[in-house]
Amino acid sequence: MSVTPAVMRRLMRELTELQANPLDCIRVITNEDNMLDVVGIVEGPEGTPYAGGYFKIKFAFTEEFPAAPPKCRMLTKIFHPNVSSSGEICVNTLKKDWKSTYGIGHILVTVKCLLIYPNPESALDEEAGKLLLENYDDYCSRAKLITSVHARTRPTQFDKPASSSTPSTSKIASAKAVPAASSLITPITPFPTAPSSAAPQKSAQPAPSLPLQSSSSNTIPTSPSASQLLNEKSTGKERQTSPSPLSMADSNVASTVKVDANAAAKAVKRAATGGIAGIEKRKKALKRL
C-alpha cells in the first residue's frame, strides 16, 4: 500500500493539524514508523447510549486516495445498526457522497453524527436495526451494556482539551517567540514648547472709512489778494507759507510774496493820490465857471 508524495504531504499536514488543534470529542493516533497507519478515536456523545465510551476507527489509504475514500473499520465492539460485527461502517460519506476535498477529520465527524442519529433503514447489523425500530428502550439498554464492557477505557489523547477551549501549540510558541508590538515601538516625545506670555492676538479689524478731507499739505497755495495783504500788514502778522507739493523753493515763494505786497501798496497809494488830485481839479473848474 503506497500513495503519491503529494498525498503523503497532504495527510501529514492534516494529521499535524488534528493533533495540534484536536476537534471536539475526536482524536487521532499516528505511527511514527508508518504515517499511513492512522487510528481515529470518537468519544460517545452525551444523551446517547454510547456516552462515556471511546470508539476507535482504523483508516486504510489506497493508491486511489483522495479520489476514492479510504477504507474505515470500527476496532471497538459496538452495538449499532450501521456497524457490522466485523467493524464495517455503512455511511454515505464513505460511498457515493465522498469528495476529494474530504479528509480524516471529516470522516471522524461523520462517524460521531452516526452515533447520534443511527439509520436503521440501511442497517448492517440487522438485530440492532430491528430492535431500534421496535423497542427503543431495549435497544438503548443493549447498546449501553456493550459500551460499558468494550469502550470504557479512556485514551490518554483525551487528556488534552479540544482546540475550542485552548489555543494551538504553534500559536503559543509563536506568541512567545515574537514580542508584543507595543514593546517594539519607541514612544516619540514631543518637542517642549515655551509657554507664551503674550496675550492672545486679536484678529485685525479694518479701520472705519472716513470721508476725504483737504489738508494744507495737499492744497496748492494761491497768491493772496491785495485786501488780504493790507489786513495782514495792519495787524502786524506775517504770512507763513506752507511747503508746496510742486517742489518750489521756499526762497522763491517768499520773494514772490514780498514783490506782490509792494506792488499792491503802490497801487493803493496811487489810487489814493489820484482821487485827491481829481477832486482839486473839479473844484478849480467850478470856480472858473
Short mmCIF file of the C-alpha atoms (twelve columns), coordinates in Angstrom:
data_MODEL
# 
_entry.id   MODEL 
# 
loop_
_atom_site.group_PDB 
_atom_site.id 
_atom_site.type_symbol 
_atom_site.label_atom_id 
_atom_site.label_alt_id 
_atom_site.label_comp_id 
_atom_site.label_asym_id 
_atom_site.label_seq_id 
_atom_site.Cartn_x 
_atom_site.Cartn_y 
_atom_site.Cartn_z 
_atom_site.pdbx_PDB_model_num 
ATOM 1   C CA . MET A 1   0.000   0.000   0.000   1 
ATOM 2   C CA . SER A 2   1.512   3.324   -1.087  1 
ATOM 3   C CA . VAL A 3   0.388   6.813   -2.016  1 
ATOM 4   C CA . THR A 4   1.943   9.599   -4.046  1 
ATOM 5   C CA . PRO A 5   4.271   12.096  -2.362  1 
ATOM 6   C CA . ALA A 6   1.661   14.848  -2.776  1 
ATOM 7   C CA . VAL A 7   -0.953  12.740  -0.964  1 
ATOM 8   C CA . MET A 8   1.553   11.894  1.767   1 
ATOM 9   C CA . ARG A 9   2.272   15.581  2.334   1 
ATOM 10  C CA . ARG A 10  -1.439  16.304  2.497   1 
ATOM 11  C CA . LEU A 11  -2.017  13.558  5.089   1 
ATOM 12  C CA . MET A 12  0.911   14.745  7.180   1 
ATOM 13  C CA . ARG A 13  -0.398  18.306  7.196   1 
ATOM 14  C CA . GLU A 14  -3.886  17.203  8.255   1 
ATOM 15  C CA . LEU A 15  -2.634  14.849  10.944  1 
ATOM 16  C CA . THR A 16  -0.360  17.539  12.356  1 
ATOM 17  C CA . GLU A 17  -3.269  19.968  12.465  1 
ATOM 18  C CA . LEU A 18  -5.598  17.441  14.146  1 
ATOM 19  C CA . GLN A 19  -3.021  16.694  16.801  1 
ATOM 20  C CA . ALA A 20  -2.165  20.338  17.423  1 
ATOM 21  C CA . ASN A 21  -5.804  21.514  17.331  1 
ATOM 22  C CA . PRO A 22  -7.955  18.489  18.174  1 
ATOM 23  C CA . LEU A 23  -11.654 18.571  17.325  1 
ATOM 24  C CA . ASP A 24  -14.341 18.240  19.966  1 
ATOM 25  C CA . CYS A 25  -14.660 14.568  21.095  1 
ATOM 26  C CA . ILE A 26  -12.247 13.488  18.328  1 
ATOM 27  C CA . ARG A 27  -8.565  12.468  18.490  1 
ATOM 28  C CA . VAL A 28  -6.100  10.728  16.177  1 
ATOM 29  C CA . ILE A 29  -3.243  8.293   16.812  1 
ATOM 30  C CA . THR A 30  -0.343  8.034   14.363  1 
ATOM 31  C CA . ASN A 31  2.587   5.685   13.937  1 
ATOM 32  C CA . GLU A 32  5.988   7.324   13.561  1 
ATOM 33  C CA . ASP A 33  7.297   4.361   11.571  1 
ATOM 34  C CA . ASN A 34  4.324   4.393   9.187   1 
ATOM 35  C CA . MET A 35  2.445   7.629   8.624   1 
ATOM 36  C CA . LEU A 36  -0.316  5.738   6.816   1 
ATOM 37  C CA . ASP A 37  -1.098  3.787   9.984   1 
ATOM 38  C CA . VAL A 38  -3.802  6.095   11.329  1 
ATOM 39  C CA . VAL A 39  -6.383  5.398   14.040  1 
ATOM 40  C CA . GLY A 40  -9.154  7.822   14.934  1 
ATOM 41  C CA . ILE A 41  -10.961 7.909   18.272  1 
ATOM 42  C CA . VAL A 42  -14.507 9.193   18.739  1 
ATOM 43  C CA . GLU A 43  -15.938 9.865   22.179  1 
ATOM 44  C CA . GLY A 44  -19.564 8.786   22.614  1 
ATOM 45  C CA . PRO A 45  -21.859 11.862  22.523  1 
ATOM 46  C CA . GLU A 46  -23.817 12.802  25.616  1 
ATOM 47  C CA . GLY A 47  -27.520 11.853  25.557  1 
ATOM 48  C CA . THR A 48  -26.900 8.654   23.572  1 
ATOM 49  C CA . PRO A 49  -26.402 5.060   24.752  1 
ATOM 50  C CA . TYR A 50  -22.743 5.465   23.696  1 
ATOM 51  C CA . ALA A 51  -21.971 8.265   26.180  1 
ATOM 52  C CA . GLY A 52  -18.862 7.586   28.221  1 
ATOM 53  C CA . GLY A 53  -17.408 5.249   25.598  1 
ATOM 54  C CA . TYR A 54  -14.423 5.697   23.269  1 
ATOM 55  C CA . PHE A 55  -14.576 4.116   19.838  1 
ATOM 56  C CA . LYS A 56  -11.532 3.539   17.609  1 
ATOM 57  C CA . ILE A 57  -11.682 3.676   13.801  1 
ATOM 58  C CA . LYS A 58  -8.894  2.254   11.663  1 
ATOM 59  C CA . PHE A 59  -8.003  4.010   8.356   1 
ATOM 60  C CA . ALA A 60  -6.585  2.235   5.309   1 
ATOM 61  C CA . PHE A 61  -5.475  4.528   2.463   1 
ATOM 62  C CA . THR A 62  -5.268  3.188   -1.051  1 
ATOM 63  C CA . GLU A 63  -3.479  4.463   -4.134  1 
ATOM 64  C CA . GLU A 64  -6.763  5.973   -5.310  1 
ATOM 65  C CA . PHE A 65  -6.982  8.353   -2.335  1 
ATOM 66  C CA . PRO A 66  -8.123  11.165  -2.349  1 
ATOM 67  C CA . ALA A 67  -10.155 10.426  -5.496  1 
ATOM 68  C CA . ALA A 68  -11.658 7.450   -3.622  1 
ATOM 69  C CA . PRO A 69  -12.436 7.294   0.125   1 
ATOM 70  C CA . PRO A 70  -10.177 5.328   2.468   1 
ATOM 71  C CA . LYS A 71  -11.285 2.012   3.960   1 
ATOM 72  C CA . CYS A 72  -12.560 2.538   7.502   1 
ATOM 73  C CA . ARG A 73  -13.260 -0.112  10.126  1 
ATOM 74  C CA . MET A 74  -14.520 0.123   13.704  1 
ATOM 75  C CA . LEU A 75  -11.972 -1.529  16.006  1 
ATOM 76  C CA . THR A 76  -14.065 -1.148  19.162  1 
ATOM 77  C CA . LYS A 77  -17.005 -3.525  19.561  1 
ATOM 78  C CA . ILE A 78  -20.275 -1.579  19.361  1 
ATOM 79  C CA . PHE A 79  -23.988 -2.339  19.138  1 
ATOM 80  C CA . HIS A 80  -25.126 -0.090  16.261  1 
ATOM 81  C CA . PRO A 81  -27.370 -0.636  13.206  1 
ATOM 82  C CA . ASN A 82  -24.828 0.839   10.769  1 
ATOM 83  C CA . VAL A 83  -21.756 -1.043  12.063  1 
ATOM 84  C CA . SER A 84  -21.366 -4.725  11.317  1 
ATOM 85  C CA . SER A 85  -19.971 -7.311  13.708  1 
ATOM 86  C CA . SER A 86  -16.688 -7.191  11.764  1 
ATOM 87  C CA . GLY A 87  -16.460 -3.384  12.148  1 
ATOM 88  C CA . GLU A 88  -17.563 -2.297  8.665   1 
ATOM 89  C CA . ILE A 89  -19.169 1.144   8.709   1 
ATOM 90  C CA . CYS A 90  -22.104 1.981   6.460   1 
ATOM 91  C CA . VAL A 91  -22.327 5.712   5.805   1 
ATOM 92  C CA . ASN A 92  -22.872 7.601   2.579   1 
ATOM 93  C CA . THR A 93  -19.810 9.781   3.130   1 
ATOM 94  C CA . LEU A 94  -17.605 6.726   2.621   1 
ATOM 95  C CA . LYS A 95  -19.503 5.775   -0.509  1 
ATOM 96  C CA . LYS A 96  -21.469 7.851   -3.029  1 
ATOM 97  C CA . ASP A 97  -21.202 11.168  -1.159  1 
ATOM 98  C CA . TRP A 98  -17.417 11.155  -0.998  1 
ATOM 99  C CA . LYS A 99  -15.478 14.172  -2.285  1 
ATOM 100 C CA . SER A 100 -11.762 14.511  -2.856  1 
ATOM 101 C CA . THR A 101 -11.676 17.519  -0.547  1 
ATOM 102 C CA . TYR A 102 -12.745 15.392  2.426   1 
ATOM 103 C CA . GLY A 103 -10.149 14.134  4.851   1 
ATOM 104 C CA . ILE A 104 -9.654  12.268  8.106   1 
ATOM 105 C CA . GLY A 105 -11.328 14.905  10.248  1 
ATOM 106 C CA . HIS A 106 -14.450 14.964  8.088   1 
ATOM 107 C CA . ILE A 107 -14.807 11.158  8.298   1 
ATOM 108 C CA . LEU A 108 -14.486 11.144  12.101  1 
ATOM 109 C CA . VAL A 109 -17.094 13.912  12.435  1 
ATOM 110 C CA . THR A 110 -19.453 11.838  10.246  1 
ATOM 111 C CA . VAL A 111 -18.991 8.796   12.477  1 
ATOM 112 C CA . LYS A 112 -19.754 10.918  15.525  1 
ATOM 113 C CA . CYS A 113 -23.017 12.089  13.909  1 
ATOM 114 C CA . LEU A 114 -23.831 8.462   13.105  1 
ATOM 115 C CA . LEU A 115 -23.693 7.619   16.822  1 
ATOM 116 C CA . ILE A 116 -26.276 10.368  17.463  1 
ATOM 117 C CA . TYR A 117 -28.577 9.565   14.513  1 
ATOM 118 C CA . PRO A 118 -28.420 5.871   13.561  1 
ATOM 119 C CA . ASN A 119 -30.098 4.841   10.300  1 
ATOM 120 C CA . PRO A 120 -31.958 1.535   10.708  1 
ATOM 121 C CA . GLU A 121 -33.082 1.521   7.051   1 
ATOM 122 C CA . SER A 122 -29.543 0.768   5.819   1 
ATOM 123 C CA . ALA A 123 -28.559 -1.476  8.700   1 
ATOM 124 C CA . LEU A 124 -25.503 -3.745  8.570   1 
ATOM 125 C CA . ASP A 125 -26.427 -5.191  11.976  1 
ATOM 126 C CA . GLU A 126 -29.999 -6.381  11.365  1 
ATOM 127 C CA . GLU A 127 -30.619 -7.210  15.016  1 
ATOM 128 C CA . ALA A 128 -29.692 -3.705  16.159  1 
ATOM 129 C CA . GLY A 129 -31.749 -2.099  13.366  1 
ATOM 130 C CA . LYS A 130 -34.840 -4.179  14.133  1 
ATOM 131 C CA . LEU A 131 -34.587 -3.521  17.871  1 
ATOM 132 C CA . LEU A 132 -34.203 0.193   17.263  1 
ATOM 133 C CA . LEU A 133 -37.422 0.309   15.245  1 
ATOM 134 C CA . GLU A 134 -39.473 -1.951  17.524  1 
ATOM 135 C CA . ASN A 135 -38.282 -1.184  21.042  1 
ATOM 136 C CA . TYR A 136 -36.009 1.782   21.541  1 
ATOM 137 C CA . ASP A 137 -35.605 1.197   25.298  1 
ATOM 138 C CA . ASP A 138 -34.312 -2.332  24.766  1 
ATOM 139 C CA . TYR A 139 -32.014 -1.039  22.019  1 
ATOM 140 C CA . CYS A 140 -30.563 1.615   24.376  1 
ATOM 141 C CA . SER A 141 -30.065 -0.910  27.184  1 
ATOM 142 C CA . ARG A 142 -28.209 -3.286  24.868  1 
ATOM 143 C CA . ALA A 143 -26.034 -0.519  23.410  1 
ATOM 144 C CA . LYS A 144 -25.143 0.812   26.874  1 
ATOM 145 C CA . LEU A 145 -24.177 -2.669  28.040  1 
ATOM 146 C CA . ILE A 146 -21.815 -3.250  25.090  1 
ATOM 147 C CA . THR A 147 -20.337 0.222   25.540  1 
ATOM 148 C CA . SER A 148 -19.660 -0.289  29.248  1 
ATOM 149 C CA . VAL A 149 -17.912 -3.592  28.542  1 
ATOM 150 C CA . HIS A 150 -15.769 -2.715  25.490  1 
ATOM 151 C CA . ALA A 151 -15.418 1.067   25.298  1 
ATOM 152 C CA . ARG A 152 -14.913 2.398   28.827  1 
ATOM 153 C CA . THR A 153 -11.134 2.803   28.719  1 
ATOM 154 C CA . ARG A 154 -10.269 6.449   28.370  1 
ATOM 155 C CA . PRO A 155 -7.370  7.073   25.917  1 
ATOM 156 C CA . THR A 156 -4.599  9.395   27.040  1 
ATOM 157 C CA . GLN A 157 -5.116  11.505  23.926  1 
ATOM 158 C CA . PHE A 158 -8.255  12.991  25.540  1 
ATOM 159 C CA . ASP A 159 -6.234  14.454  28.395  1 
ATOM 160 C CA . LYS A 160 -5.533  17.374  26.044  1 
ATOM 161 C CA . PRO A 161 -8.564  19.660  25.649  1 
ATOM 162 C CA . ALA A 162 -10.064 20.466  22.273  1 
ATOM 163 C CA . SER A 163 -8.999  23.494  20.222  1 
ATOM 164 C CA . SER A 164 -12.174 25.406  21.096  1 
ATOM 165 C CA . SER A 165 -11.031 25.831  24.702  1 
ATOM 166 C CA . THR A 166 -7.252  26.177  24.284  1 
ATOM 167 C CA . PRO A 167 -5.099  27.799  21.598  1 
ATOM 168 C CA . SER A 168 -2.876  25.668  19.423  1 
ATOM 169 C CA . THR A 169 0.685   24.810  20.404  1 
ATOM 170 C CA . SER A 170 2.090   26.552  17.325  1 
ATOM 171 C CA . LYS A 171 0.216   29.754  18.163  1 
ATOM 172 C CA . ILE A 172 1.504   29.687  21.763  1 
ATOM 173 C CA . ALA A 173 5.080   29.164  20.563  1 
ATOM 174 C CA . SER A 174 4.858   32.000  18.048  1 
ATOM 175 C CA . ALA A 175 3.363   34.293  20.695  1 
ATOM 176 C CA . LYS A 176 6.332   33.582  22.985  1 
ATOM 177 C CA . ALA A 177 8.902   33.997  20.227  1 
ATOM 178 C CA . VAL A 178 7.572   37.277  18.874  1 
ATOM 179 C CA . PRO A 179 7.482   40.161  21.362  1 
ATOM 180 C CA . ALA A 180 4.462   42.324  21.661  1 
ATOM 181 C CA . ALA A 181 4.103   45.009  19.040  1 
ATOM 182 C CA . SER A 182 3.832   47.689  21.715  1 
ATOM 183 C CA . SER A 183 7.308   46.817  23.050  1 
ATOM 184 C CA . LEU A 184 8.873   47.254  19.608  1 
ATOM 185 C CA . ILE A 185 7.550   50.771  19.146  1 
ATOM 186 C CA . THR A 186 9.581   53.545  20.802  1 
ATOM 187 C CA . PRO A 187 7.335   56.314  22.045  1 
ATOM 188 C CA . ILE A 188 8.076   59.672  20.456  1 
ATOM 189 C CA . THR A 189 8.440   62.539  22.934  1 
ATOM 190 C CA . PRO A 190 7.018   65.771  21.562  1 
ATOM 191 C CA . PHE A 191 9.246   68.861  21.463  1 
ATOM 192 C CA . PRO A 192 8.688   71.091  24.526  1 
ATOM 193 C CA . THR A 193 7.045   74.349  23.751  1 
ATOM 194 C CA . ALA A 194 7.752   77.521  25.750  1 
ATOM 195 C CA . PRO A 195 4.702   78.991  27.441  1 
ATOM 196 C CA . SER A 196 3.537   82.072  25.681  1 
ATOM 197 C CA . SER A 197 3.360   85.107  27.973  1 
ATOM 198 C CA . ALA A 198 1.945   87.421  25.356  1 
ATOM 199 C CA . ALA A 199 -1.733  87.987  25.237  1 
ATOM 200 C CA . PRO A 200 -3.600  86.216  22.531  1 
ATOM 201 C CA . GLN A 201 -3.562  88.123  19.332  1 
ATOM 202 C CA . LYS A 202 -6.802  89.609  18.216  1 
ATOM 203 C CA . SER A 203 -7.871  89.407  14.696  1 
ATOM 204 C CA . ALA A 204 -7.170  92.579  12.740  1 
ATOM 205 C CA . GLN A 205 -10.260 94.657  12.148  1 
ATOM 206 C CA . PRO A 206 -10.493 97.065  9.239   1 
ATOM 207 C CA . ALA A 207 -10.344 100.749 10.183  1 
ATOM 208 C CA . PRO A 208 -13.548 102.696 9.640   1 
ATOM 209 C CA . SER A 209 -13.560 104.581 6.411   1 
ATOM 210 C CA . LEU A 210 -13.522 108.366 6.704   1 
ATOM 211 C CA . PRO A 211 -14.585 110.920 4.129   1 
ATOM 212 C CA . LEU A 212 -11.805 112.550 2.176   1 
ATOM 213 C CA . GLN A 213 -10.704 115.941 3.587   1 
ATOM 214 C CA . SER A 214 -8.465  118.524 2.086   1 
ATOM 215 C CA . SER A 215 -5.263  119.127 4.003   1 
ATOM 216 C CA . SER A 216 -2.851  122.016 3.877   1 
ATOM 217 C CA . SER A 217 -0.137  119.780 2.527   1 
ATOM 218 C CA . ASN A 218 -2.308  118.662 -0.368  1 
ATOM 219 C CA . THR A 219 -3.635  122.115 -1.264  1 
ATOM 220 C CA . ILE A 220 -1.739  124.314 -3.696  1 
ATOM 221 C CA . PRO A 221 -1.303  127.776 -2.166  1 
ATOM 222 C CA . THR A 222 -2.744  130.659 -4.128  1 
ATOM 223 C CA . SER A 223 -1.480  134.205 -4.284  1 
ATOM 224 C CA . PRO A 224 -3.119  136.398 -1.648  1 
ATOM 225 C CA . SER A 225 -5.267  139.307 -2.730  1 
ATOM 226 C CA . ALA A 226 -4.414  142.958 -2.084  1 
ATOM 227 C CA . SER A 227 -7.032  143.301 0.649   1 
ATOM 228 C CA . GLN A 228 -5.670  140.288 2.481   1 
ATOM 229 C CA . LEU A 229 -2.157  141.707 2.337   1 
ATOM 230 C CA . LEU A 230 -3.299  145.060 3.742   1 
ATOM 231 C CA . ASN A 231 -5.095  143.309 6.599   1 
ATOM 232 C CA . GLU A 232 -2.077  141.284 7.434   1 
ATOM 233 C CA . LYS A 233 0.186   144.345 7.273   1 
ATOM 234 C CA . SER A 234 -2.083  146.406 9.518   1 
ATOM 235 C CA . THR A 235 -2.326  143.662 12.141  1 
ATOM 236 C CA . GLY A 236 1.400   143.044 12.038  1 
ATOM 237 C CA . LYS A 237 1.066   139.410 11.152  1 
ATOM 238 C CA . GLU A 238 3.429   137.830 8.711   1 
ATOM 239 C CA . ARG A 239 2.044   135.203 6.409   1 
ATOM 240 C CA . GLN A 240 3.627   131.815 6.744   1 
ATOM 241 C CA . THR A 241 3.687   129.800 3.594   1 
ATOM 242 C CA . SER A 242 3.488   126.044 3.707   1 
ATOM 243 C CA . PRO A 243 5.778   123.956 1.562   1 
ATOM 244 C CA . SER A 244 4.341   123.386 -1.857  1 
ATOM 245 C CA . PRO A 245 3.961   119.829 -3.147  1 
ATOM 246 C CA . LEU A 246 5.177   121.156 -6.506  1 
ATOM 247 C CA . SER A 247 8.755   121.253 -5.182  1 
ATOM 248 C CA . MET A 248 9.003   125.103 -5.319  1 
ATOM 249 C CA . ALA A 249 11.864  126.541 -3.273  1 
ATOM 250 C CA . ASP A 250 10.925  128.498 -0.129  1 
ATOM 251 C CA . SER A 251 13.078  131.433 -1.174  1 
ATOM 252 C CA . ASN A 252 11.211  131.831 -4.426  1 
ATOM 253 C CA . VAL A 253 7.889   131.705 -2.665  1 
ATOM 254 C CA . ALA A 254 8.946   134.306 -0.112  1 
ATOM 255 C CA . SER A 255 10.346  136.742 -2.722  1 
ATOM 256 C CA . THR A 256 7.232   136.431 -4.827  1 
ATOM 257 C CA . VAL A 257 5.053   137.240 -1.873  1 
ATOM 258 C CA . LYS A 258 7.154   140.317 -0.990  1 
ATOM 259 C CA . VAL A 259 7.087   141.685 -4.572  1 
ATOM 260 C CA . ASP A 260 3.311   141.230 -4.746  1 
ATOM 261 C CA . ALA A 261 2.909   143.045 -1.426  1 
ATOM 262 C CA . ASN A 262 4.993   146.112 -2.535  1 
ATOM 263 C CA . ALA A 263 3.165   146.352 -5.866  1 
ATOM 264 C CA . ALA A 264 -0.190  146.249 -4.075  1 
ATOM 265 C CA . ALA A 265 0.884   149.007 -1.660  1 
ATOM 266 C CA . LYS A 266 1.997   151.274 -4.513  1 
ATOM 267 C CA . ALA A 267 -1.256  150.700 -6.366  1 
ATOM 268 C CA . VAL A 268 -3.256  151.665 -3.297  1 
ATOM 269 C CA . LYS A 269 -1.150  154.817 -2.795  1 
ATOM 270 C CA . ARG A 270 -1.563  155.863 -6.432  1 
ATOM 271 C CA . ALA A 271 -5.277  155.317 -6.232  1 
ATOM 272 C CA . ALA A 272 -5.488  157.462 -3.115  1 
ATOM 273 C CA . THR A 273 -3.395  160.392 -4.531  1 
ATOM 274 C CA . GLY A 274 -5.170  160.200 -7.855  1 
ATOM 275 C CA . GLY A 275 -8.523  160.558 -6.147  1 
ATOM 276 C CA . ILE A 276 -7.448  163.673 -4.223  1 
ATOM 277 C CA . ALA A 277 -5.978  165.331 -7.357  1 
ATOM 278 C CA . GLY A 278 -9.200  164.765 -9.262  1 
ATOM 279 C CA . ILE A 279 -11.243 166.443 -6.565  1 
ATOM 280 C CA . GLU A 280 -8.991  169.539 -6.652  1 
ATOM 281 C CA . LYS A 281 -9.252  169.775 -10.432 1 
ATOM 282 C CA . ARG A 282 -13.045 169.631 -10.250 1 
ATOM 283 C CA . LYS A 283 -13.147 172.430 -7.673  1 
ATOM 284 C CA . LYS A 284 -10.953 174.659 -9.855  1 
ATOM 285 C CA . ALA A 285 -13.142 174.045 -12.876 1 
ATOM 286 C CA . LEU A 286 -16.252 175.082 -10.931 1 
ATOM 287 C CA . LYS A 287 -14.650 178.319 -9.808  1 
ATOM 288 C CA . ARG A 288 -13.810 179.228 -13.408 1 
ATOM 289 C CA . LEU A 289 -17.452 178.831 -14.330 1 
# 
